[in-house]
Amino acid sequence: MKSFEYKKLKYRYIKNWKKKWKIGFFVKKNNILINEGASSLNYSQQCFEGIKTYLIKKKIFNLKINMNSNRFQKSCKILLMPILNLFCFTFLIKLLSKLNYFYIPNIKLGFLYLRPLMLGISKNIGVKTSKKFFFTIFCTPLFVKYNILNIKSIFYKRIMDNYGHYKIGANYITNIVNSFIIKKYNFDDYIHVNKNFFEEIGTSNFIIYKKKKIFSPNNKNILPGINKFLFLFFFKFKKINLNLSIDFNKISNAKKIISCGTAAYYKSINSILYKNKIIKYKKKFFNNLIKFYLKKNHDKNFNKKR
């Protein structure tokens, strides 16, 4: 099985909203019947999250659900969608993890990936918010190799300004197009550039190490990645600079750049192409630190659980 692809599991959760939340159900059917005029299909009124569930010594551990639930609420609010109670959200994640217990991979192989998803589903051909919403949580096993990848990058501007801060479907259509283009030219990934400032590597945040300081861009175009902040707080870096803008000088003079996302986890950047100039970084530098973090972070979380 590939590292990140859909696989139908036994149970998922569904719930509908029309003026108020209806009773939800755990079901086995994995198909959603939706009207062709739905606002989620026509105008991308939908949002989602990605949550990890690990299995260690036959015990379930859900990683940082509170951070995902808060981000999901913010995404719903900005898109004029109903808010799901935080307690209900975390309870459903834990319960669904238990129902799909036998599909959770061993910690050495990967984890169970849960995707809460909300869609506007009412017949709505006009550009306006939906009157009905559908909420579901489904999951699939995700197999990850905890190795460091070296990638090259090319730059494309993000289309939607000031909405990258939210995990919504409309932000990902540019990634689909860009991923197709860069493969034609034999690149591994790309960086979003906005007015000559660097924002994200593909769908991931990035961290720059320069002169014993840590830099990372931070503005409304950038999704606040949970893995990035876990990494920074774990090492308790004293000199962290969450810049509103990262320009070419910081990129070109950096000692090392890493990217961090949900599925890809952490990648080590080998080289970047920008305006016909190739910038190369030390391949092994910072890699041992990342490997140490991956091991210690898991051990720390699971020891707390036990």
Tab-separated table of C-alpha atoms in Angstrom:
chain	number	residue	atom	x	y	z
A	1	MET	CA	0.000	0.000	0.000
A	2	LYS	CA	1.195	3.535	-0.797
A	3	SER	CA	2.110	5.818	2.093
A	4	PHE	CA	-0.816	8.239	1.700
A	5	GLU	CA	-3.936	7.015	-0.069
A	6	TYR	CA	-7.596	6.376	0.743
A	7	LYS	CA	-8.624	2.976	2.093
A	8	LYS	CA	-12.176	2.214	3.153
A	9	LEU	CA	-12.397	1.271	6.835
A	10	LYS	CA	-15.339	-0.196	8.694
A	11	TYR	CA	-16.756	2.871	10.493
A	12	ARG	CA	-17.159	6.599	9.896
A	13	TYR	CA	-19.295	9.275	11.587
A	14	ILE	CA	-21.945	11.471	9.901
A	15	LYS	CA	-24.052	14.379	11.171
A	16	ASN	CA	-26.326	16.972	9.492
A	17	TRP	CA	-27.091	20.613	10.281
A	18	LYS	CA	-30.186	22.650	9.357
A	19	LYS	CA	-30.689	25.566	11.765
A	20	LYS	CA	-29.299	23.217	14.429
A	21	TRP	CA	-27.280	20.016	14.690
A	22	LYS	CA	-29.207	16.757	14.188
A	23	ILE	CA	-28.401	13.417	15.801
A	24	GLY	CA	-25.229	11.840	14.397
A	25	PHE	CA	-24.546	8.218	13.488
A	26	PHE	CA	-21.633	5.831	13.040
A	27	VAL	CA	-22.169	4.136	9.673
A	28	LYS	CA	-20.447	1.633	7.369
A	29	LYS	CA	-21.349	3.210	4.003
A	30	ASN	CA	-18.571	5.398	2.636
A	31	ASN	CA	-20.409	7.227	-0.181
A	32	ILE	CA	-21.955	10.704	0.195
A	33	LEU	CA	-25.039	11.644	-1.852
A	34	ILE	CA	-24.849	15.368	-2.611
A	35	ASN	CA	-26.840	17.750	-4.827
A	36	GLU	CA	-25.097	19.143	-7.919
A	37	GLY	CA	-25.933	22.686	-6.772
A	38	ALA	CA	-24.240	22.289	-3.384
A	39	SER	CA	-22.113	25.259	-2.284
A	40	SER	CA	-19.233	22.913	-1.408
A	41	LEU	CA	-19.035	21.719	-5.021
A	42	ASN	CA	-19.612	25.054	-6.748
A	43	TYR	CA	-18.001	27.552	-4.390
A	44	SER	CA	-15.689	25.463	-2.154
A	45	GLN	CA	-17.676	26.098	1.023
A	46	GLN	CA	-16.020	23.242	2.876
A	47	CYS	CA	-13.216	22.679	5.344
A	48	PHE	CA	-11.369	19.744	6.846
A	49	GLU	CA	-8.683	18.658	9.326
A	50	GLY	CA	-6.062	15.929	9.581
A	51	ILE	CA	-5.578	14.105	12.899
A	52	LYS	CA	-3.140	11.353	13.863
A	53	THR	CA	-3.947	8.361	16.071
A	54	TYR	CA	-1.089	6.111	17.192
A	55	LEU	CA	-1.027	2.643	18.706
A	56	ILE	CA	1.605	1.904	21.361
A	57	LYS	CA	1.538	-1.243	23.469
A	58	LYS	CA	-2.079	-1.838	22.391
A	59	LYS	CA	-3.140	1.579	23.695
A	60	ILE	CA	-4.601	4.389	21.553
A	61	PHE	CA	-3.013	7.814	21.591
A	62	ASN	CA	-4.582	10.797	19.749
A	63	LEU	CA	-1.992	13.463	18.980
A	64	LYS	CA	-2.912	17.068	19.931
A	65	ILE	CA	-6.671	16.863	19.166
A	66	ASN	CA	-7.287	20.188	20.934
A	67	MET	CA	-5.088	22.044	18.439
A	68	ASN	CA	-6.861	20.454	15.465
A	69	SER	CA	-10.301	21.124	16.935
A	70	ASN	CA	-9.519	24.798	17.528
A	71	ARG	CA	-8.233	25.193	13.975
A	72	PHE	CA	-11.327	23.423	12.606
A	73	GLN	CA	-13.601	25.845	14.468
A	74	LYS	CA	-11.724	28.825	13.037
A	75	SER	CA	-12.037	27.439	9.508
A	76	CYS	CA	-15.799	26.915	9.972
A	77	LYS	CA	-16.265	30.415	11.353
A	78	ILE	CA	-14.463	32.176	8.498
A	79	LEU	CA	-16.570	30.251	5.931
A	80	LEU	CA	-19.898	31.008	7.675
A	81	MET	CA	-20.399	27.380	8.634
A	82	PRO	CA	-21.888	26.011	11.891
A	83	ILE	CA	-19.484	25.448	14.777
A	84	LEU	CA	-19.158	21.990	16.273
A	85	ASN	CA	-18.723	21.851	20.040
A	86	LEU	CA	-15.075	21.207	21.031
A	87	PHE	CA	-16.011	18.522	23.543
A	88	CYS	CA	-18.168	16.761	20.947
A	89	PHE	CA	-15.381	16.992	18.360
A	90	THR	CA	-12.687	15.442	20.593
A	91	PHE	CA	-15.091	12.801	21.944
A	92	LEU	CA	-15.998	11.681	18.410
A	93	ILE	CA	-12.329	11.440	17.388
A	94	LYS	CA	-11.544	9.210	20.372
A	95	LEU	CA	-14.620	7.040	19.868
A	96	LEU	CA	-14.038	6.575	16.131
A	97	SER	CA	-10.416	5.645	16.831
A	98	LYS	CA	-11.623	2.872	19.149
A	99	LEU	CA	-14.172	1.613	16.614
A	100	ASN	CA	-11.436	1.317	13.983
A	101	TYR	CA	-8.884	0.011	16.469
A	102	PHE	CA	-7.854	-3.009	14.369
A	103	TYR	CA	-6.878	-0.762	11.447
A	104	ILE	CA	-4.366	1.339	13.395
A	105	PRO	CA	-0.826	0.480	12.176
A	106	ASN	CA	1.986	-0.256	14.579
A	107	ILE	CA	3.819	2.909	15.653
A	108	LYS	CA	6.916	1.755	13.744
A	109	LEU	CA	4.918	1.639	10.494
A	110	GLY	CA	2.602	4.650	10.714
A	111	PHE	CA	-0.665	5.826	12.240
A	112	LEU	CA	-4.408	6.106	11.678
A	113	TYR	CA	-5.233	9.324	9.819
A	114	LEU	CA	-8.641	10.809	10.714
A	115	ARG	CA	-10.216	13.459	8.499
A	116	PRO	CA	-13.085	15.574	9.901
A	117	LEU	CA	-14.838	17.176	6.919
A	118	MET	CA	-17.693	19.703	6.666
A	119	LEU	CA	-19.580	20.410	3.425
A	120	GLY	CA	-22.249	22.890	2.396
A	121	ILE	CA	-24.913	20.657	0.796
A	122	SER	CA	-28.070	22.711	0.108
A	123	LYS	CA	-29.287	23.401	-3.469
A	124	ASN	CA	-27.530	26.683	-3.919
A	125	ILE	CA	-26.641	27.893	-7.419
A	126	GLY	CA	-26.304	31.502	-6.231
A	127	VAL	CA	-23.116	32.755	-4.581
A	128	LYS	CA	-24.303	32.631	-0.961
A	129	THR	CA	-23.820	30.499	2.114
A	130	SER	CA	-25.505	27.116	2.335
A	131	LYS	CA	-28.555	26.520	4.548
A	132	LYS	CA	-27.646	22.865	5.134
A	133	PHE	CA	-24.338	21.307	6.134
A	134	PHE	CA	-22.974	17.789	6.311
A	135	PHE	CA	-20.268	16.784	8.789
A	136	THR	CA	-18.340	13.543	8.645
A	137	ILE	CA	-15.202	11.973	10.116
A	138	PHE	CA	-13.599	9.164	8.165
A	139	CYS	CA	-10.206	7.550	8.572
A	140	THR	CA	-7.552	5.614	6.711
A	141	PRO	CA	-4.257	3.981	7.750
A	142	LEU	CA	-1.203	6.039	6.825
A	143	PHE	CA	2.210	4.397	6.506
A	144	VAL	CA	5.189	6.682	6.980
A	145	LYS	CA	8.916	6.200	6.620
A	146	TYR	CA	10.613	8.502	9.105
A	147	ASN	CA	13.459	9.486	6.842
A	148	ILE	CA	14.696	12.867	5.706
A	149	LEU	CA	14.047	13.783	2.092
A	150	ASN	CA	16.064	16.225	0.042
A	151	ILE	CA	13.971	18.225	-2.405
A	152	LYS	CA	14.393	20.934	-4.992
A	153	SER	CA	11.879	23.756	-5.273
A	154	ILE	CA	10.441	26.150	-7.828
A	155	PHE	CA	8.189	29.079	-7.011
A	156	TYR	CA	4.517	29.756	-7.685
A	157	LYS	CA	2.345	32.471	-6.161
A	158	ARG	CA	-0.622	31.455	-4.019
A	159	ILE	CA	-3.872	32.645	-5.616
A	160	MET	CA	-6.099	33.163	-2.561
A	161	ASP	CA	-4.716	35.985	-0.407
A	162	ASN	CA	-5.396	36.161	3.363
A	163	TYR	CA	-7.232	32.802	3.486
A	164	GLY	CA	-4.239	30.481	3.690
A	165	HIS	CA	-4.534	30.712	7.491
A	166	TYR	CA	-7.513	28.312	7.324
A	167	LYS	CA	-7.636	24.650	6.289
A	168	ILE	CA	-10.221	24.983	3.502
A	169	GLY	CA	-10.589	23.211	0.174
A	170	ALA	CA	-10.167	26.293	-2.036
A	171	ASN	CA	-6.560	26.687	-0.855
A	172	TYR	CA	-5.594	23.308	-2.266
A	173	ILE	CA	-6.649	23.632	-5.915
A	174	THR	CA	-3.494	25.670	-6.608
A	175	ASN	CA	-1.431	22.875	-5.060
A	176	ILE	CA	-3.007	20.311	-7.410
A	177	VAL	CA	-2.152	22.423	-10.462
A	178	ASN	CA	1.356	23.315	-9.270
A	179	SER	CA	2.199	19.698	-8.389
A	180	PHE	CA	1.303	18.634	-11.916
A	181	ILE	CA	3.458	21.369	-13.478
A	182	ILE	CA	6.608	20.823	-11.411
A	183	LYS	CA	6.696	17.103	-12.205
A	184	LYS	CA	6.875	17.956	-15.912
A	185	TYR	CA	10.084	19.897	-15.219
A	186	ASN	CA	11.546	17.290	-12.835
A	187	PHE	CA	11.204	19.285	-9.598
A	188	ASP	CA	10.156	17.687	-6.320
A	189	ASP	CA	8.244	20.554	-4.750
A	190	TYR	CA	7.565	24.291	-5.007
A	191	ILE	CA	7.384	27.369	-2.795
A	192	HIS	CA	4.546	29.891	-2.705
A	193	VAL	CA	5.809	33.422	-3.291
A	194	ASN	CA	3.730	36.522	-2.602
A	195	LYS	CA	5.217	39.894	-3.628
A	196	ASN	CA	8.751	38.439	-3.437
A	197	PHE	CA	8.122	37.044	0.061
A	198	PHE	CA	8.288	33.291	0.661
A	199	GLU	CA	5.300	31.689	2.383
A	200	GLU	CA	5.019	27.883	2.183
A	201	ILE	CA	6.682	24.881	0.564
A	202	GLY	CA	3.843	23.115	-1.237
A	203	THR	CA	1.288	22.366	1.497
A	204	SER	CA	3.864	22.599	4.295
A	205	ASN	CA	5.283	25.264	6.614
A	206	PHE	CA	9.030	25.787	6.550
A	207	ILE	CA	11.726	26.631	9.088
A	208	ILE	CA	15.016	28.401	8.351
A	209	TYR	CA	18.176	27.928	10.422
A	210	LYS	CA	20.573	30.865	10.062
A	211	LYS	CA	23.324	32.153	12.361
A	212	LYS	CA	22.075	30.007	15.290
A	213	LYS	CA	18.591	31.515	14.923
A	214	ILE	CA	15.295	30.036	13.759
A	215	PHE	CA	13.104	31.911	11.272
A	216	SER	CA	9.667	30.993	9.955
A	217	PRO	CA	7.110	33.062	8.006
A	218	ASN	CA	3.839	33.898	9.701
A	219	ASN	CA	0.893	35.747	8.109
A	220	LYS	CA	-2.748	35.274	7.088
A	221	ASN	CA	-1.765	33.418	3.915
A	222	ILE	CA	-0.068	30.650	5.905
A	223	LEU	CA	-1.783	27.757	7.667
A	224	PRO	CA	-0.403	27.597	11.251
A	225	GLY	CA	1.070	24.100	11.088
A	226	ILE	CA	0.796	22.026	14.241
A	227	ASN	CA	3.941	20.022	13.422
A	228	LYS	CA	5.971	23.212	13.029
A	229	PHE	CA	5.066	24.548	16.463
A	230	LEU	CA	5.551	21.157	18.104
A	231	PHE	CA	9.062	21.062	16.654
A	232	LEU	CA	9.937	24.598	17.810
A	233	PHE	CA	8.526	24.202	21.313
A	234	PHE	CA	10.097	20.765	21.788
A	235	PHE	CA	13.626	22.140	21.427
A	236	LYS	CA	12.719	25.369	23.243
A	237	PHE	CA	14.685	27.476	20.795
A	238	LYS	CA	15.488	30.739	22.541
A	239	LYS	CA	15.958	32.704	19.332
A	240	ILE	CA	12.786	32.081	17.321
A	241	ASN	CA	11.716	34.772	14.891
A	242	LEU	CA	8.242	34.241	13.432
A	243	ASN	CA	8.661	36.850	10.717
A	244	LEU	CA	5.720	38.308	8.874
A	245	SER	CA	7.926	38.162	5.776
A	246	ILE	CA	10.825	36.009	4.574
A	247	ASP	CA	12.633	37.468	1.572
A	248	PHE	CA	15.259	36.083	-0.802
A	249	ASN	CA	18.203	37.228	1.351
A	250	LYS	CA	17.099	35.053	4.275
A	251	ILE	CA	16.569	32.091	1.944
A	252	SER	CA	19.905	32.440	0.146
A	253	ASN	CA	22.008	32.977	3.292
A	254	ALA	CA	20.375	30.242	5.370
A	255	LYS	CA	22.380	27.265	6.570
A	256	LYS	CA	19.444	24.850	6.384
A	257	ILE	CA	15.735	24.808	5.509
A	258	ILE	CA	13.230	22.129	6.500
A	259	SER	CA	9.533	21.846	5.697
A	260	CYS	CA	6.899	20.274	7.932
A	261	GLY	CA	3.388	19.149	7.009
A	262	THR	CA	0.797	16.586	8.144
A	263	ALA	CA	1.293	13.658	5.766
A	264	ALA	CA	4.824	14.425	4.569
A	265	TYR	CA	5.873	15.220	8.158
A	266	TYR	CA	9.421	16.654	7.783
A	267	LYS	CA	11.528	17.198	4.669
A	268	SER	CA	15.054	18.471	4.384
A	269	ILE	CA	15.584	20.935	1.530
A	270	ASN	CA	18.598	20.151	-0.638
A	271	SER	CA	18.404	22.965	-3.213
A	272	ILE	CA	16.147	25.764	-4.439
A	273	LEU	CA	15.844	27.330	-7.885
A	274	TYR	CA	14.752	30.971	-7.871
A	275	LYS	CA	15.000	33.335	-10.852
A	276	ASN	CA	17.560	31.100	-12.583
A	277	LYS	CA	19.749	30.928	-9.470
A	278	ILE	CA	20.339	27.626	-7.652
A	279	ILE	CA	20.869	27.738	-3.879
A	280	LYS	CA	22.291	24.604	-2.275
A	281	TYR	CA	22.135	23.643	1.390
A	282	LYS	CA	24.093	21.200	3.515
A	283	LYS	CA	22.467	17.803	3.137
A	284	LYS	CA	23.284	16.311	6.534
A	285	PHE	CA	23.082	19.462	8.639
A	286	PHE	CA	19.995	19.499	10.932
A	287	ASN	CA	18.988	15.985	9.842
A	288	ASN	CA	20.224	14.329	13.045
A	289	LEU	CA	18.306	16.923	15.057
A	290	ILE	CA	15.094	16.060	13.205
A	291	LYS	CA	15.635	12.323	13.716
A	292	PHE	CA	16.234	12.944	17.415
A	293	TYR	CA	13.018	14.989	17.609
A	294	LEU	CA	10.915	12.332	15.862
A	295	LYS	CA	12.105	9.654	18.263
A	296	LYS	CA	11.965	11.683	21.484
A	297	ASN	CA	8.647	13.351	20.653
A	298	HIS	CA	6.912	10.007	20.194
A	299	ASP	CA	8.520	8.541	23.312
A	300	LYS	CA	7.537	11.578	25.356
A	301	ASN	CA	3.895	11.540	24.242
A	302	PHE	CA	3.429	7.816	24.687
A	303	ASN	CA	5.064	7.780	28.121
A	304	LYS	CA	2.542	10.425	29.197
A	305	LYS	CA	-0.274	8.263	27.885
A	306	ARG	CA	0.934	5.220	29.791
